[in-house]
Coordinates of C-alpha atoms and ligand atoms in Angstrom, one line a residue:
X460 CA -33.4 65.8 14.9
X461 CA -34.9 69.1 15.7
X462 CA -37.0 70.8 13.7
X463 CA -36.0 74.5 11.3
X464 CA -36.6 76.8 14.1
X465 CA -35.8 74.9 17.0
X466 CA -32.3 76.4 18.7
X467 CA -29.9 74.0 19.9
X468 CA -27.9 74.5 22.8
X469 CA -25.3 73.0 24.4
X470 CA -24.8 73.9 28.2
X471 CA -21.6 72.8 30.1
X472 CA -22.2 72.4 33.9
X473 CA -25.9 72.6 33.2
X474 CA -26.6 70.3 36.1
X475 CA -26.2 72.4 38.9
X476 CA -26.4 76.7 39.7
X477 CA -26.1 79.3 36.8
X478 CA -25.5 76.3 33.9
X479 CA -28.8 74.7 35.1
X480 CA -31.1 78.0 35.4
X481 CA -30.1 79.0 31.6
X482 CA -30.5 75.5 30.3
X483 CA -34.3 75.7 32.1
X484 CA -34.2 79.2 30.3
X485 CA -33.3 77.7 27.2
X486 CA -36.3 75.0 27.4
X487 CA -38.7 77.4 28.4
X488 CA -37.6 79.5 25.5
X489 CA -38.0 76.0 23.3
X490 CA -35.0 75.2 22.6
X491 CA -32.9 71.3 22.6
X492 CA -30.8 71.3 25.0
X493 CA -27.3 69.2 26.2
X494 CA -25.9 69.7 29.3
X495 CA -22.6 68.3 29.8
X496 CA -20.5 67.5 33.1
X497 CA -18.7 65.1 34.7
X498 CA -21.4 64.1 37.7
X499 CA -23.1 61.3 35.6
X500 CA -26.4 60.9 38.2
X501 CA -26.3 64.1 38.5
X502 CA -26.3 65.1 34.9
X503 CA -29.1 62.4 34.1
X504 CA -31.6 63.9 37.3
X505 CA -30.9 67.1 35.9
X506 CA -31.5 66.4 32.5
X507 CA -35.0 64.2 33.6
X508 CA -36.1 67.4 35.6
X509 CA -35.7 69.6 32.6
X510 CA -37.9 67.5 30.3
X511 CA -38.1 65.6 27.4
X512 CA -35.6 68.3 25.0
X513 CA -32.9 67.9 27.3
X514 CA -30.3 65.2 27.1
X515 CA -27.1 64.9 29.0
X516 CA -23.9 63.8 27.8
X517 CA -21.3 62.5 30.0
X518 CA -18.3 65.4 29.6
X519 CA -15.2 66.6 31.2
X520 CA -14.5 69.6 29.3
X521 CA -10.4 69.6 29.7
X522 CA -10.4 66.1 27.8
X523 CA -10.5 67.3 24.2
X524 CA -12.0 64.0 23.2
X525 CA -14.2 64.2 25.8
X526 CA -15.3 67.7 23.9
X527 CA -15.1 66.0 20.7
X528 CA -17.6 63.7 21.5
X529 CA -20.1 66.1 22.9
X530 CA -20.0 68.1 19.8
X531 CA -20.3 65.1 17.4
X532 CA -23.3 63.4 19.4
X533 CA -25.1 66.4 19.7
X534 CA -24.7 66.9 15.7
X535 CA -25.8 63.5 15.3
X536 CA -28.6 63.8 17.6
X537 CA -30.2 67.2 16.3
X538 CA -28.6 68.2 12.9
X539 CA -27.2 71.2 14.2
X540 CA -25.7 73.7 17.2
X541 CA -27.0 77.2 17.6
X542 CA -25.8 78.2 20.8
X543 CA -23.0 77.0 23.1
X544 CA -22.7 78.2 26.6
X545 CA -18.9 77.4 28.2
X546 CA -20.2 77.3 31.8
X547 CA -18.4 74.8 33.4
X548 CA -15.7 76.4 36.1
X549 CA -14.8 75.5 39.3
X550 CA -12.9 77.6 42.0
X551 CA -9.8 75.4 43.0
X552 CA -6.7 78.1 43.7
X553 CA -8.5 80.3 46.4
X554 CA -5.3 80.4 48.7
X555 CA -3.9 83.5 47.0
X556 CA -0.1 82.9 45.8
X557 CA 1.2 81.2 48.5
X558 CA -1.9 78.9 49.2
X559 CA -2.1 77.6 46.2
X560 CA -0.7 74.4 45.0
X561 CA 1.1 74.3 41.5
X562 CA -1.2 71.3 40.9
X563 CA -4.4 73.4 41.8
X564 CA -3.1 76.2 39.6
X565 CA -3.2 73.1 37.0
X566 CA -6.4 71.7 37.4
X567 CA -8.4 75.3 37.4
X568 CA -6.6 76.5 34.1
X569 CA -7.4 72.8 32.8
X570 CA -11.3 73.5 33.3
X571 CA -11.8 76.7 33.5
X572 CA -9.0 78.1 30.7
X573 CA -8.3 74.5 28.2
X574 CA -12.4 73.8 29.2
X575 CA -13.7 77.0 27.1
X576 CA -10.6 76.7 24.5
X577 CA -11.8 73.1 23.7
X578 CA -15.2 73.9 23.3
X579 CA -14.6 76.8 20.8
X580 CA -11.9 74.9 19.2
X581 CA -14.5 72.0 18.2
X582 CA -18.3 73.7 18.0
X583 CA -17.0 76.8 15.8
X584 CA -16.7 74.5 12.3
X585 CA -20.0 73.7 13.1
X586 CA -21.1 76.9 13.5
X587 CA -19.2 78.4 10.4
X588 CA -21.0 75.5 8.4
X589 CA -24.1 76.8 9.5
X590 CA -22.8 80.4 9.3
X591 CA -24.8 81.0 12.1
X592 CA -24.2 80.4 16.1
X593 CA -23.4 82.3 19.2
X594 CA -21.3 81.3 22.3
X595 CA -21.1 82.9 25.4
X596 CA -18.2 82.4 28.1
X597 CA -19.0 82.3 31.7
X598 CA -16.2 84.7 33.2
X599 CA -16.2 86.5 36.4
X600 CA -16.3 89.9 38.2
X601 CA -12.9 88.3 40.3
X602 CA -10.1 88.4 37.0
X603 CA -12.6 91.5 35.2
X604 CA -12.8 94.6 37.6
X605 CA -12.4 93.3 41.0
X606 CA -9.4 90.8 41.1
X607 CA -8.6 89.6 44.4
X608 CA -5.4 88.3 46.3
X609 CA -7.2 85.2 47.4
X610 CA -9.0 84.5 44.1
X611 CA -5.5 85.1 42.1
X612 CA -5.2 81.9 40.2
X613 CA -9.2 81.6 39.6
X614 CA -9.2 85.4 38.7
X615 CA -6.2 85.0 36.3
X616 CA -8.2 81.4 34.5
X617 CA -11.5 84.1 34.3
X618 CA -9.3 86.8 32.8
X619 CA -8.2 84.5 29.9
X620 CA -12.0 83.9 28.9
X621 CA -12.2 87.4 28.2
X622 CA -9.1 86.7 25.7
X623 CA -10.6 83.3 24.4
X624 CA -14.1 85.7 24.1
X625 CA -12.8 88.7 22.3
X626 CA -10.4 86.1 20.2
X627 CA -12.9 83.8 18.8
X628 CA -15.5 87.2 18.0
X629 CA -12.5 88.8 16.3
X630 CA -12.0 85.5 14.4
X631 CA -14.8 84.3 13.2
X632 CA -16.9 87.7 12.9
X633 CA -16.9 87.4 8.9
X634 CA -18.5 84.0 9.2
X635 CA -21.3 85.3 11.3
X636 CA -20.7 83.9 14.5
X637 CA -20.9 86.0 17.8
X638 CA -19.4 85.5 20.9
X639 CA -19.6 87.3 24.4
X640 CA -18.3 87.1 28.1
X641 CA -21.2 86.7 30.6
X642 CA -19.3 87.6 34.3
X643 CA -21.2 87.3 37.6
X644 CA -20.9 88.9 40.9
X645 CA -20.9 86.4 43.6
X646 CA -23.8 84.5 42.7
X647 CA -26.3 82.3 44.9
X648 CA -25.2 78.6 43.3
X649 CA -23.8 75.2 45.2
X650 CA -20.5 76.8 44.1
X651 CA -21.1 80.0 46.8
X652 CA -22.5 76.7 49.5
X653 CA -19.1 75.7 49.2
X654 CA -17.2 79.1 49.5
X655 CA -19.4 79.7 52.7
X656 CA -19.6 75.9 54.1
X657 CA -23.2 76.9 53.8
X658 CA -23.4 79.4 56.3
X659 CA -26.1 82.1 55.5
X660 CA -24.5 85.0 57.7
X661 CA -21.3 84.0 55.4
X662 CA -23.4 84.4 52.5
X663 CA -24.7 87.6 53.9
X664 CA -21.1 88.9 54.6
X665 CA -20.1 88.0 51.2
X666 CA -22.7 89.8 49.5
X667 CA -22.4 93.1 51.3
X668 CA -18.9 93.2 51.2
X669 CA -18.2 95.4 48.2
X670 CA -21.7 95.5 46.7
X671 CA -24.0 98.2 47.2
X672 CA -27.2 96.0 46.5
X673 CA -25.8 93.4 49.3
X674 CA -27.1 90.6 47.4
X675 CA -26.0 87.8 45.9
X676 CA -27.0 87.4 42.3
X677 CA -29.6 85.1 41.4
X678 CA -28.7 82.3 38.8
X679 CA -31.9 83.6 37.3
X680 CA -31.0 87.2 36.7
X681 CA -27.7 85.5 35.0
X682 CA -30.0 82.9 32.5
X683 CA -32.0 86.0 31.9
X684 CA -28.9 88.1 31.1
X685 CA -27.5 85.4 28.9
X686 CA -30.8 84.2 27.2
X687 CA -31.7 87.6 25.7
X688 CA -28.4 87.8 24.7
X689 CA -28.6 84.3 22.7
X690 CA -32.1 85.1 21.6
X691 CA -31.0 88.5 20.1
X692 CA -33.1 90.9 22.4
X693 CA -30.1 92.3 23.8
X694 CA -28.0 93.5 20.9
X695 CA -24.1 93.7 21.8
X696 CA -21.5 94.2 20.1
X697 CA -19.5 91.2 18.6
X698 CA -17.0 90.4 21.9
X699 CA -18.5 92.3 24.3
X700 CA -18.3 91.2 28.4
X701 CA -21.5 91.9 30.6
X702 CA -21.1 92.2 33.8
X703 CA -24.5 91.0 36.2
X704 CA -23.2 92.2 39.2
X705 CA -26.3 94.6 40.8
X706 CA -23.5 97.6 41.0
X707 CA -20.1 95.9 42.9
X708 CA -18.3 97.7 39.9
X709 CA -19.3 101.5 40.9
X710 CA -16.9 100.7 43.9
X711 CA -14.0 100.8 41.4
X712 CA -15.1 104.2 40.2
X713 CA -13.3 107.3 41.8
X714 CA -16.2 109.9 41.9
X715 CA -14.3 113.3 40.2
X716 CA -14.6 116.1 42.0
X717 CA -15.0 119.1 40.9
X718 CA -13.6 122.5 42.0
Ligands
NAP233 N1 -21.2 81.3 41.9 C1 -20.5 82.4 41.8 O1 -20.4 83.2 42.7 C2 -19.8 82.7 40.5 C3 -19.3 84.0 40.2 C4 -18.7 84.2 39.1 C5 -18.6 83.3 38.1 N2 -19.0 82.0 38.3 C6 -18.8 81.0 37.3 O2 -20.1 80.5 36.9 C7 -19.9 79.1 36.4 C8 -20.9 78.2 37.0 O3 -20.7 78.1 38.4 P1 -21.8 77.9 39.5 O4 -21.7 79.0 40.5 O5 -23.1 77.6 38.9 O6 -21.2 76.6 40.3 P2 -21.5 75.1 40.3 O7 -22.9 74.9 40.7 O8 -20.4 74.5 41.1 O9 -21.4 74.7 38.7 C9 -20.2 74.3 38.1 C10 -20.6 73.3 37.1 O10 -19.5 73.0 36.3 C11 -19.4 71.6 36.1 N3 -18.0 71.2 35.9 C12 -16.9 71.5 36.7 N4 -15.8 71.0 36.2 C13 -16.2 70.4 35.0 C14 -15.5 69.7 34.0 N5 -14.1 69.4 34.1 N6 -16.1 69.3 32.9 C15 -17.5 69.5 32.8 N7 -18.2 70.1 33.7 C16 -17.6 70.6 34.8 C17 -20.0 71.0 37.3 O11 -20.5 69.7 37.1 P3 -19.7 68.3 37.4 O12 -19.1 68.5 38.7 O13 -20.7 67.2 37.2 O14 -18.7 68.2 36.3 C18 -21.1 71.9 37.7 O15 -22.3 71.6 37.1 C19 -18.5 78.8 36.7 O16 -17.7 79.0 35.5 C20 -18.0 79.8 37.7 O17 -16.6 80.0 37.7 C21 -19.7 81.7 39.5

């Protein structure tokens, strides 16, 4: 059980890249935190590492008893759930439309579409008990302002957690819940390893490529971003989507000129 003023957050894919970094922002802020995944060794070293409020629970988010489960042990465990963070994504269905497989289409909405709806679908009647909690949805620059060809399928699964997002502030604003979109730039994690094969000039093309700050984001800057917003010290509006993505956006801004 935690005690009155300890938060308690639930991170999914809070073993590895952004998910870990904001649960170690989380603990260092003092809060309980559950990180779920699939990666049961992996889960279990990361939740060791992170110290003695951290516990992981074996989850795949696109099994709704799988989510059921998570929500129910980490009520039985600490009394309560304060914040929940729907990181867990992958990036099957980079091949553009003709690359990708209707079964890769499948598996990215499972996770990265069903994975968020699932989560909200079972912590929010916890949260409206409480009348309190906040959520925040990992989306993406790819799907928000700079969809791609290659990224179509993964872009259209991060487009729809805007839609989950703004959906679940709308409906559950009178029961003082708040929800938000969190969407990264390309972003320094095992998840941009595998996009690259690990290749630093990759990395480096990557990052330059329509960015003005040619750098990746740092998981860091992204717990940061997302911790302040949890903790109240940035203060949104109910739905809003905030993009960390050191200035790729200003390419999608025609300068006006002026006669
Ligand atoms: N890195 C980037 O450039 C970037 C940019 C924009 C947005 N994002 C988004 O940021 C989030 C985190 O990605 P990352 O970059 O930190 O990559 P990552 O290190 O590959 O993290 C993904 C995490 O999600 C978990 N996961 C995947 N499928 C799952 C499932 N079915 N059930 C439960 N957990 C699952 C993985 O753990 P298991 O394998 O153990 O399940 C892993 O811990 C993702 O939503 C991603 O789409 C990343």
């Amino acid at each position: 059980m935690s005690t009155n003023t300890q938060k308690v957050a639930i991170v999914t894919g809070g073993a590895t890249g952004i998910g870990r970094a904001i649960a170690q922002a989380l603990v260092a802020a003092g809060a309980a935190v559950i990180i779920a995944g699939r990666d049961q060794q992996r889960g279990e070293e990361a939740a060791a590492a992170l110290g003695s409020n951290t516990l992981f629970v074996a989850t795949d988010v696109s099994q709704e008893g799988d989510v059921q489960q998570l929500i129910a042990t980490t009520v039985d465990r600490y009394g309560r759930l304060d914040y929940l963070i729907n990181n867990a994504g992958i990036e099957a269905g980079m091949g553009g439309f003709e690359g990708t497989t209707a079964d890769l289409l499948d598996q990215v909405l499972a996770i990265n579409v069903k994975g968020v709806f699932l989560a909200i679908k079972h912590a929010a009647p916890v949260m409206v008990r409480q009348q309190r909690g906040v959520i925040i949805n990992i989306g993406s620059f790819v799907g928000t302002t700079n969809p791609i060809l290659e990224a179509a399928a993964y872009g259209a699964s991060k487009a729809a957690v805007l839609s989950l997002t703004r959906a679940a502030a709308a409906g559950y604003a009178d029961q003082h819940l708040r929800v938000y979109a969190v969407c990264p730039w390309m972003t320094d994690t095992p998840m941009a390893d595998r996009q690259t094969d690990r290749d630093p000039a990759a990395k480096a093309r990557y990052a330059a490529a329509i960015n003005p700050s040619q750098q990746l984001v740092t998981p860091e800057d992204l717990a940061r971003a997302t911790v302040d917003i949890l903790e109240g010290r940035t203060e949104l509006p109910n739905g809003e989507a905030v993009l960390v993505d050191y200035g790729s956006a200003l390419n999608r801004i025609t300068p006006m000129t002026v006669a």
